[in-house]
Amino acid sequence: MTFAALQGDLDERAAEGLLRQRRTLQTPQSPHIIVDGKPYLAFSSNDYLGLANHPQLIQALQQGAATWGVGAGAAHLVNGHFTPHHELEQSLAAFVGKPAALLFSTGFMANLGVVQALVGKDDTVYADKLNHASLNDAMLLSRASMQRYRHGDMSHLESLLAKQHGGRKLVVTDAVFSMDGDIAPLPELLALCEKHDAWLLVDDAHGFGVLGQQGRGSLSHSGLDSPRIILMGTLGKAAGVSGAFVAAEQVVVDSLVNNAHSYVYTTASPPALAVALLESLTLIEQGDAMRAHLQRLIAKLRAGLSDLPWQLMPSDTAIQPLLVGDNKQALTLSEGLRARGIWVAAIRPPTVPQRTARLRITLSAAHTESDVQRLIEALHALAC
Ligand SMILES: *Cc1c(COP(=O)(O)O)cnc(C)c1O
């Protein structure tokens, strides 16, 4: 048996300050959480609009359960596809301006499904080096040839695209990079895809609901609309619930229904979640005031943290990472904040590149200006 080897690996991780542990929340998601009996002001969730515990969504979920029960009971292609799923797909497609949309249980599964369904061993996938882990795993699963380009480096991507011949080409990118907060150069990516006849898969996990007109996401933010773009949006972050969708041309969606294993061979998510998500979509559409408040918080945080020994990474989004570098120093800083009643997660390799450990500060429309002020003051106190 290899228990000793497993323990050895864990001990090694611990020695490098890389052991991961979970903390159990004793309250709903919000800026004010209780962990191990202690209250914290939290800057770590992806609940960017504060919808995860919104009374209207709670009510919608309760009503959804009363009407549709709890479990879907089957995969979508068997008899687990319900009216709320159908309505949600139609609403999502219309909202992001695509002909069709398809629901997945999670963003991770959506990425696995899209890449596996659209490319195979004779094809090539081009990926930004800082893409989300699910896109990297998706490439492996697809068995396509993998070409990774330096973060945001369009000339590197172009040189890779120019080299390859034959087969399908798929460029995959985070729209907002999950650990950096910067936005991919989507217009340049699309132009390269047009030039080299490639598809562009845009993972908008952190843009959907937050960026663009009425929160329509990163494509709206960049003013882009092309049949070549396949959009993946997640529904467990700004949308406050759970799940994901892929929006694209009808023929692409039809292909996914037939070929995406993570769609075909899994139980449909509960229809009551789709009921809650329809309500969430309405709140997102009407959420300009929430998004304006979030932008003010981002500006306040950036102004307040400009003079620290650690550098705030360049980002205009709700993800505001404070670069520390060393793994243990990042942990110490995170623990220092915790001792002051503030919760910010330290992010370490392999989630981020070596020597770029950071505090991933995320802001939410549910934060107040004085919440942000408290974080600014605590970080200054820790810098002395
Ligand atoms: C969170 C995330 C995912 C996965 O979405 P889930 O719904 O949480 O599985 C995919 N891509 C990116 C960029 C993410 O940040």
Short mmCIF file of C-alpha atoms and ligand atoms in Angstrom, two decimals:
data_model
loop_
_atom_site.label_atom_id
_atom_site.label_comp_id
_atom_site.label_asym_id
_atom_site.label_seq_id
_atom_site.Cartn_x
_atom_site.Cartn_y
_atom_site.Cartn_z
CA MET A 1 0.00 0.00 0.00
CA THR A 2 1.13 3.54 -0.64
CA PHE A 3 -0.32 5.35 2.39
CA ALA A 4 3.19 6.23 3.56
CA ALA A 5 3.99 7.71 0.15
CA LEU A 6 0.80 9.77 0.19
CA GLN A 7 1.61 11.03 3.69
CA GLY A 8 5.15 11.82 2.55
CA ASP A 9 3.79 13.98 -0.29
CA LEU A 10 1.51 15.83 2.11
CA ASP A 11 4.36 16.39 4.60
CA GLU A 12 6.49 17.80 1.82
CA ARG A 13 3.72 20.18 0.81
CA ALA A 14 3.32 21.29 4.40
CA ALA A 15 7.05 21.98 4.70
CA GLU A 16 6.83 24.27 1.64
CA GLY A 17 3.84 26.16 3.00
CA LEU A 18 1.67 24.57 0.33
CA LEU A 19 -0.68 22.34 2.28
CA ARG A 20 -4.31 23.14 1.54
CA GLN A 21 -6.98 22.97 4.17
CA ARG A 22 -10.66 23.77 4.17
CA ARG A 23 -12.38 26.06 6.64
CA THR A 24 -16.01 25.51 7.44
CA LEU A 25 -18.37 28.46 7.21
CA GLN A 26 -21.13 28.54 9.78
CA THR A 27 -23.11 31.28 8.04
CA PRO A 28 -24.32 31.88 4.47
CA GLN A 29 -21.95 33.44 1.95
CA SER A 30 -21.67 37.19 2.54
CA PRO A 31 -18.99 39.75 3.46
CA HIS A 32 -19.71 38.83 7.09
CA ILE A 33 -19.04 35.18 7.82
CA ILE A 34 -18.44 33.08 10.91
CA VAL A 35 -15.65 30.51 10.79
CA ASP A 36 -14.78 28.33 13.79
CA GLY A 37 -17.10 30.46 15.89
CA LYS A 38 -15.33 33.73 15.03
CA PRO A 39 -16.75 36.53 12.89
CA TYR A 40 -14.79 37.75 9.88
CA LEU A 41 -15.08 40.44 7.25
CA ALA A 42 -14.40 38.41 4.11
CA PHE A 43 -12.84 39.42 0.78
CA SER A 44 -12.53 35.99 -0.80
CA SER A 45 -15.72 34.88 -2.51
CA ASN A 46 -16.69 35.22 -6.16
CA ASP A 47 -20.16 36.33 -5.13
CA TYR A 48 -19.48 39.66 -6.86
CA LEU A 49 -23.02 41.00 -6.68
CA GLY A 50 -23.91 39.60 -3.27
CA LEU A 51 -26.64 37.39 -4.73
CA ALA A 52 -25.68 34.08 -3.07
CA ASN A 53 -27.88 34.83 -0.08
CA HIS A 54 -30.35 37.23 -1.72
CA PRO A 55 -33.91 36.94 -0.36
CA GLN A 56 -35.45 36.92 -3.85
CA LEU A 57 -33.24 34.01 -4.89
CA ILE A 58 -33.99 32.10 -1.70
CA GLN A 59 -37.68 32.56 -2.36
CA ALA A 60 -37.33 31.52 -6.01
CA LEU A 61 -35.44 28.38 -5.00
CA GLN A 62 -38.08 27.49 -2.43
CA GLN A 63 -40.86 28.01 -4.96
CA GLY A 64 -38.90 26.05 -7.54
CA ALA A 65 -38.57 23.12 -5.15
CA ALA A 66 -42.26 23.28 -4.28
CA THR A 67 -43.18 23.14 -7.97
CA TRP A 68 -40.49 20.86 -9.41
CA GLY A 69 -39.22 18.83 -6.47
CA VAL A 70 -35.62 18.42 -5.49
CA GLY A 71 -33.84 16.12 -7.91
CA ALA A 72 -33.89 16.06 -11.73
CA GLY A 73 -33.74 12.26 -11.56
CA ALA A 74 -32.10 11.72 -14.95
CA ALA A 75 -29.73 13.15 -17.51
CA HIS A 76 -31.04 15.87 -19.86
CA LEU A 77 -31.16 13.43 -22.80
CA VAL A 78 -33.12 10.81 -20.88
CA ASN A 79 -35.96 12.53 -19.06
CA GLY A 80 -34.23 15.06 -16.83
CA HIS A 81 -34.72 18.16 -19.00
CA PHE A 82 -37.43 20.36 -17.46
CA THR A 83 -39.33 23.50 -18.45
CA PRO A 84 -37.20 25.76 -16.17
CA HIS A 85 -34.00 24.41 -17.80
CA HIS A 86 -35.46 25.21 -21.21
CA GLU A 87 -36.56 28.71 -20.19
CA LEU A 88 -33.22 29.45 -18.59
CA GLU A 89 -31.31 28.39 -21.71
CA GLN A 90 -33.49 30.66 -23.85
CA SER A 91 -33.07 33.59 -21.48
CA LEU A 92 -29.30 33.15 -21.21
CA ALA A 93 -28.88 32.97 -24.99
CA ALA A 94 -30.93 36.14 -25.47
CA PHE A 95 -29.08 37.90 -22.63
CA VAL A 96 -25.61 37.30 -24.08
CA GLY A 97 -26.78 37.75 -27.69
CA LYS A 98 -26.16 34.24 -29.00
CA PRO A 99 -28.56 32.01 -30.98
CA ALA A 100 -28.50 29.18 -28.43
CA ALA A 101 -27.29 28.17 -24.99
CA LEU A 102 -26.79 24.93 -23.13
CA LEU A 103 -26.74 24.43 -19.35
CA PHE A 104 -24.01 22.44 -17.62
CA SER A 105 -23.80 21.44 -13.96
CA THR A 106 -20.59 23.41 -13.35
CA GLY A 107 -18.14 25.57 -15.25
CA PHE A 108 -15.50 22.90 -14.86
CA MET A 109 -17.74 20.40 -16.61
CA ALA A 110 -18.71 22.89 -19.31
CA ASN A 111 -15.07 23.50 -20.22
CA LEU A 112 -14.30 19.77 -20.27
CA GLY A 113 -17.36 19.16 -22.44
CA VAL A 114 -16.83 21.90 -25.00
CA VAL A 115 -13.20 21.20 -25.71
CA GLN A 116 -13.65 17.41 -25.76
CA ALA A 117 -16.67 17.69 -28.08
CA LEU A 118 -15.19 20.12 -30.57
CA VAL A 119 -11.60 18.96 -31.03
CA GLY A 120 -9.78 15.64 -31.10
CA LYS A 121 -6.39 14.13 -31.72
CA ASP A 122 -5.92 15.64 -35.18
CA ASP A 123 -6.66 19.15 -33.93
CA THR A 124 -4.84 21.87 -31.98
CA VAL A 125 -5.81 23.88 -28.93
CA TYR A 126 -4.03 27.17 -28.17
CA ALA A 127 -4.19 28.33 -24.59
CA ASP A 128 -3.04 31.26 -22.51
CA LYS A 129 -0.57 30.04 -19.88
CA LEU A 130 -2.62 31.53 -17.07
CA ASN A 131 -5.91 29.92 -18.07
CA HIS A 132 -8.05 28.23 -15.44
CA ALA A 133 -7.15 24.64 -14.51
CA SER A 134 -10.39 23.34 -16.04
CA LEU A 135 -9.34 24.56 -19.49
CA ASN A 136 -5.96 22.89 -19.10
CA ASP A 137 -7.57 19.61 -18.09
CA ALA A 138 -10.02 19.99 -20.97
CA MET A 139 -7.14 20.13 -23.45
CA LEU A 140 -5.63 16.94 -22.01
CA LEU A 141 -8.96 15.18 -22.14
CA SER A 142 -9.55 16.16 -25.76
CA ARG A 143 -6.22 14.56 -26.84
CA ALA A 144 -5.71 17.51 -29.20
CA SER A 145 -2.21 18.89 -29.59
CA MET A 146 -1.62 21.59 -26.93
CA GLN A 147 0.07 24.89 -27.62
CA ARG A 148 0.33 27.29 -24.67
CA TYR A 149 1.21 30.92 -25.31
CA ARG A 150 2.69 33.41 -22.84
CA HIS A 151 0.06 35.29 -20.88
CA GLY A 152 -1.63 37.83 -23.15
CA ASP A 153 1.19 37.58 -25.72
CA MET A 154 -0.53 37.89 -29.08
CA SER A 155 2.64 37.67 -31.15
CA HIS A 156 3.53 34.41 -29.44
CA LEU A 157 0.04 33.10 -30.19
CA GLU A 158 0.27 34.24 -33.78
CA SER A 159 3.60 32.47 -34.28
CA LEU A 160 2.07 29.25 -32.93
CA LEU A 161 -1.04 29.59 -35.11
CA ALA A 162 1.10 30.17 -38.18
CA LYS A 163 3.13 26.99 -37.58
CA GLN A 164 0.31 24.49 -37.37
CA HIS A 165 -1.36 22.93 -40.38
CA GLY A 166 -4.39 20.76 -40.80
CA GLY A 167 -7.10 19.91 -38.33
CA ARG A 168 -9.34 22.24 -36.37
CA LYS A 169 -7.95 25.11 -34.35
CA LEU A 170 -9.40 26.25 -31.06
CA VAL A 171 -8.08 29.16 -29.03
CA VAL A 172 -9.14 29.07 -25.37
CA THR A 173 -8.87 31.88 -22.86
CA ASP A 174 -10.17 33.14 -19.55
CA ALA A 175 -11.93 36.46 -20.24
CA VAL A 176 -11.04 37.77 -16.77
CA PHE A 177 -8.08 35.80 -15.42
CA SER A 178 -9.21 34.22 -12.20
CA MET A 179 -6.09 34.75 -10.09
CA ASP A 180 -4.90 38.00 -11.74
CA GLY A 181 -8.05 39.95 -12.47
CA ASP A 182 -6.82 41.30 -15.81
CA ILE A 183 -8.94 41.07 -18.95
CA ALA A 184 -7.80 39.08 -22.00
CA PRO A 185 -7.19 41.06 -25.22
CA LEU A 186 -10.41 39.71 -26.72
CA PRO A 187 -10.53 41.88 -29.89
CA GLU A 188 -6.96 40.90 -30.77
CA LEU A 189 -7.71 37.25 -30.04
CA LEU A 190 -10.75 37.34 -32.29
CA ALA A 191 -8.79 39.01 -35.08
CA LEU A 192 -6.16 36.24 -34.91
CA CYS A 193 -8.85 33.58 -34.90
CA GLU A 194 -10.37 35.13 -38.00
CA LYS A 195 -7.03 35.32 -39.75
CA HIS A 196 -6.19 31.69 -38.96
CA ASP A 197 -9.72 30.27 -39.13
CA ALA A 198 -9.82 29.20 -35.50
CA TRP A 199 -12.61 29.02 -32.96
CA LEU A 200 -12.39 31.14 -29.85
CA LEU A 201 -13.63 29.73 -26.54
CA VAL A 202 -14.06 32.52 -24.01
CA ASP A 203 -14.40 31.49 -20.36
CA ASP A 204 -16.33 34.33 -18.76
CA ALA A 205 -16.53 32.91 -15.23
CA HIS A 206 -15.57 36.27 -13.72
CA GLY A 207 -17.11 38.63 -16.27
CA PHE A 208 -20.65 37.33 -16.55
CA GLY A 209 -22.97 39.45 -14.41
CA VAL A 210 -20.26 41.98 -13.65
CA LEU A 211 -18.92 43.40 -16.92
CA GLY A 212 -20.62 44.77 -20.01
CA GLN A 213 -24.03 46.33 -20.54
CA GLN A 214 -26.40 45.17 -17.79
CA GLY A 215 -23.82 42.58 -16.78
CA ARG A 216 -23.94 40.72 -20.11
CA GLY A 217 -20.29 39.88 -19.69
CA SER A 218 -16.90 40.32 -21.29
CA LEU A 219 -18.05 40.11 -24.91
CA SER A 220 -20.42 43.01 -24.34
CA HIS A 221 -17.65 44.82 -22.42
CA SER A 222 -15.34 44.47 -25.44
CA GLY A 223 -18.11 45.10 -27.99
CA LEU A 224 -17.52 41.72 -29.64
CA ASP A 225 -19.98 39.52 -31.48
CA SER A 226 -18.89 36.74 -33.79
CA PRO A 227 -20.23 33.28 -34.64
CA ARG A 228 -16.67 32.03 -34.09
CA ILE A 229 -16.87 32.84 -30.40
CA ILE A 230 -18.10 30.15 -28.03
CA LEU A 231 -18.95 31.73 -24.70
CA MET A 232 -18.83 29.83 -21.41
CA GLY A 233 -20.34 31.59 -18.42
CA THR A 234 -20.61 30.29 -14.89
CA LEU A 235 -23.65 30.66 -12.67
CA GLY A 236 -22.10 30.06 -9.25
CA LYS A 237 -20.12 33.30 -9.09
CA ALA A 238 -21.81 36.64 -9.82
CA ALA A 239 -25.09 34.83 -10.52
CA GLY A 240 -24.99 33.55 -6.96
CA VAL A 241 -26.34 30.05 -7.53
CA SER A 242 -24.58 27.15 -9.27
CA GLY A 243 -23.97 25.78 -12.75
CA ALA A 244 -22.75 27.11 -16.06
CA PHE A 245 -23.80 27.63 -19.65
CA VAL A 246 -22.27 27.59 -23.10
CA ALA A 247 -23.71 30.04 -25.63
CA ALA A 248 -22.93 29.70 -29.32
CA GLU A 249 -24.37 29.07 -32.78
CA GLN A 250 -27.19 26.51 -32.81
CA VAL A 251 -25.06 23.95 -34.64
CA VAL A 252 -22.38 24.19 -31.95
CA VAL A 253 -24.93 23.69 -29.19
CA ASP A 254 -26.46 20.75 -31.07
CA SER A 255 -23.00 19.21 -31.34
CA LEU A 256 -22.48 19.61 -27.60
CA VAL A 257 -25.83 17.96 -26.86
CA ASN A 258 -24.68 15.00 -28.91
CA ASN A 259 -20.99 14.83 -28.09
CA ALA A 260 -20.07 16.55 -24.83
CA HIS A 261 -19.63 13.70 -22.36
CA SER A 262 -19.91 15.95 -19.32
CA TYR A 263 -23.34 16.96 -20.63
CA VAL A 264 -24.61 13.61 -21.85
CA TYR A 265 -23.49 11.33 -19.04
CA THR A 266 -24.50 13.25 -15.96
CA THR A 267 -27.70 13.87 -14.06
CA ALA A 268 -29.28 17.22 -14.87
CA SER A 269 -29.00 19.84 -12.15
CA PRO A 270 -32.16 20.33 -10.07
CA PRO A 271 -34.81 22.28 -12.01
CA ALA A 272 -35.36 24.43 -8.90
CA LEU A 273 -31.85 25.81 -9.43
CA ALA A 274 -32.92 26.92 -12.90
CA VAL A 275 -35.92 28.69 -11.34
CA ALA A 276 -33.56 30.52 -8.96
CA LEU A 277 -31.24 31.35 -11.85
CA LEU A 278 -34.06 32.90 -13.87
CA GLU A 279 -34.61 35.23 -10.93
CA SER A 280 -30.88 35.86 -10.69
CA LEU A 281 -30.79 36.83 -14.35
CA THR A 282 -33.47 39.45 -13.69
CA LEU A 283 -31.48 40.86 -10.76
CA ILE A 284 -28.32 40.94 -12.88
CA GLU A 285 -30.14 42.79 -15.67
CA GLN A 286 -31.47 45.35 -13.20
CA GLY A 287 -28.17 45.53 -11.32
CA ASP A 288 -26.53 48.68 -12.72
CA ALA A 289 -26.53 50.30 -9.27
CA MET A 290 -24.80 47.24 -7.74
CA ARG A 291 -22.18 47.28 -10.48
CA ALA A 292 -21.58 51.02 -10.09
CA HIS A 293 -21.12 50.53 -6.34
CA LEU A 294 -18.66 47.69 -7.01
CA GLN A 295 -16.66 49.96 -9.32
CA ARG A 296 -16.46 52.60 -6.58
CA LEU A 297 -15.17 49.99 -4.14
CA ILE A 298 -12.53 48.86 -6.63
CA ALA A 299 -11.33 52.46 -7.09
CA LYS A 300 -11.27 53.03 -3.34
CA LEU A 301 -9.26 49.87 -2.69
CA ARG A 302 -6.72 50.66 -5.40
CA ALA A 303 -6.25 54.21 -4.20
CA GLY A 304 -5.93 53.02 -0.59
CA LEU A 305 -3.36 50.30 -1.26
CA SER A 306 -1.05 52.15 -3.66
CA ASP A 307 1.64 52.73 -1.02
CA LEU A 308 2.13 49.25 0.43
CA PRO A 309 5.37 47.22 0.30
CA TRP A 310 3.40 44.62 -1.69
CA GLN A 311 2.19 45.48 -5.14
CA LEU A 312 -1.44 45.43 -6.14
CA MET A 313 -1.50 43.71 -9.56
CA PRO A 314 -2.87 45.69 -12.52
CA SER A 315 -6.60 44.97 -12.60
CA ASP A 316 -9.82 46.92 -13.15
CA THR A 317 -12.05 44.07 -12.05
CA ALA A 318 -13.38 42.84 -8.72
CA ILE A 319 -10.34 40.54 -8.47
CA GLN A 320 -7.57 42.62 -6.88
CA PRO A 321 -4.56 40.42 -6.11
CA LEU A 322 -1.84 41.70 -3.80
CA LEU A 323 1.42 40.16 -4.97
CA VAL A 324 3.58 38.87 -2.10
CA GLY A 325 5.84 36.37 -3.86
CA ASP A 326 6.97 34.00 -1.14
CA ASN A 327 4.50 31.26 -0.15
CA LYS A 328 5.03 31.48 3.59
CA GLN A 329 4.99 35.28 3.60
CA ALA A 330 1.68 35.20 1.79
CA LEU A 331 0.34 32.80 4.42
CA THR A 332 1.68 34.98 7.24
CA LEU A 333 -0.01 38.04 5.78
CA SER A 334 -3.27 36.17 5.37
CA GLU A 335 -2.99 34.98 9.00
CA GLY A 336 -2.19 38.52 10.17
CA LEU A 337 -5.40 39.74 8.57
CA ARG A 338 -7.30 36.86 10.11
CA ALA A 339 -6.04 37.83 13.55
CA ARG A 340 -7.63 41.22 12.83
CA GLY A 341 -10.92 39.61 11.86
CA ILE A 342 -10.45 39.88 8.09
CA TRP A 343 -10.60 36.92 5.73
CA VAL A 344 -8.51 37.01 2.54
CA ALA A 345 -7.23 33.79 1.02
CA ALA A 346 -3.55 33.33 0.22
CA ILE A 347 -3.17 31.79 -3.25
CA ARG A 348 -0.04 29.72 -3.80
CA PRO A 349 1.46 27.50 -6.51
CA PRO A 350 0.44 25.48 -8.41
CA THR A 351 -2.69 27.64 -8.63
CA VAL A 352 -0.36 30.53 -9.56
CA PRO A 353 3.23 30.42 -10.95
CA GLN A 354 6.17 29.85 -8.58
CA ARG A 355 7.26 32.89 -6.52
CA THR A 356 3.99 34.72 -7.24
CA ALA A 357 2.03 33.78 -4.13
CA ARG A 358 -0.55 36.44 -3.46
CA LEU A 359 -3.52 37.54 -1.45
CA ARG A 360 -6.47 37.30 -3.78
CA ILE A 361 -8.69 40.13 -2.62
CA THR A 362 -12.13 40.04 -4.17
CA LEU A 363 -14.73 42.73 -3.79
CA SER A 364 -18.48 42.37 -3.89
CA ALA A 365 -21.32 44.82 -4.30
CA ALA A 366 -22.36 43.57 -0.85
CA HIS A 367 -19.30 45.26 0.70
CA THR A 368 -19.60 48.80 2.06
CA GLU A 369 -17.04 51.57 1.72
CA SER A 370 -16.23 51.18 5.40
CA ASP A 371 -15.60 47.44 4.89
CA VAL A 372 -12.99 48.37 2.28
CA GLN A 373 -11.56 51.05 4.59
CA ARG A 374 -11.11 48.41 7.29
CA LEU A 375 -9.12 46.21 4.92
CA ILE A 376 -6.95 49.16 3.81
CA GLU A 377 -6.15 50.05 7.42
CA ALA A 378 -5.41 46.45 8.43
CA LEU A 379 -2.96 45.99 5.53
CA HIS A 380 -1.20 49.22 6.44
CA ALA A 381 -0.93 48.09 10.05
CA LEU A 382 0.61 44.78 8.89
CA ALA A 383 3.07 46.57 6.62
CA CYS A 384 4.76 48.35 9.53
C1 LIG B 1 -14.53 29.07 -11.30
C2 LIG B 1 -14.03 28.93 -12.69
C3 LIG B 1 -14.41 27.86 -13.50
C4 LIG B 1 -15.20 26.70 -12.97
O1 LIG B 1 -16.53 27.06 -12.75
P1 LIG B 1 -17.36 26.25 -11.65
O2 LIG B 1 -18.77 26.53 -11.98
O3 LIG B 1 -16.92 26.77 -10.33
O4 LIG B 1 -17.00 24.80 -11.83
C5 LIG B 1 -14.00 27.85 -14.82
N1 LIG B 1 -13.22 28.83 -15.30
C6 LIG B 1 -12.81 29.86 -14.55
C7 LIG B 1 -11.96 30.92 -15.15
C8 LIG B 1 -13.18 29.93 -13.22
O5 LIG B 1 -12.75 30.93 -12.46
#
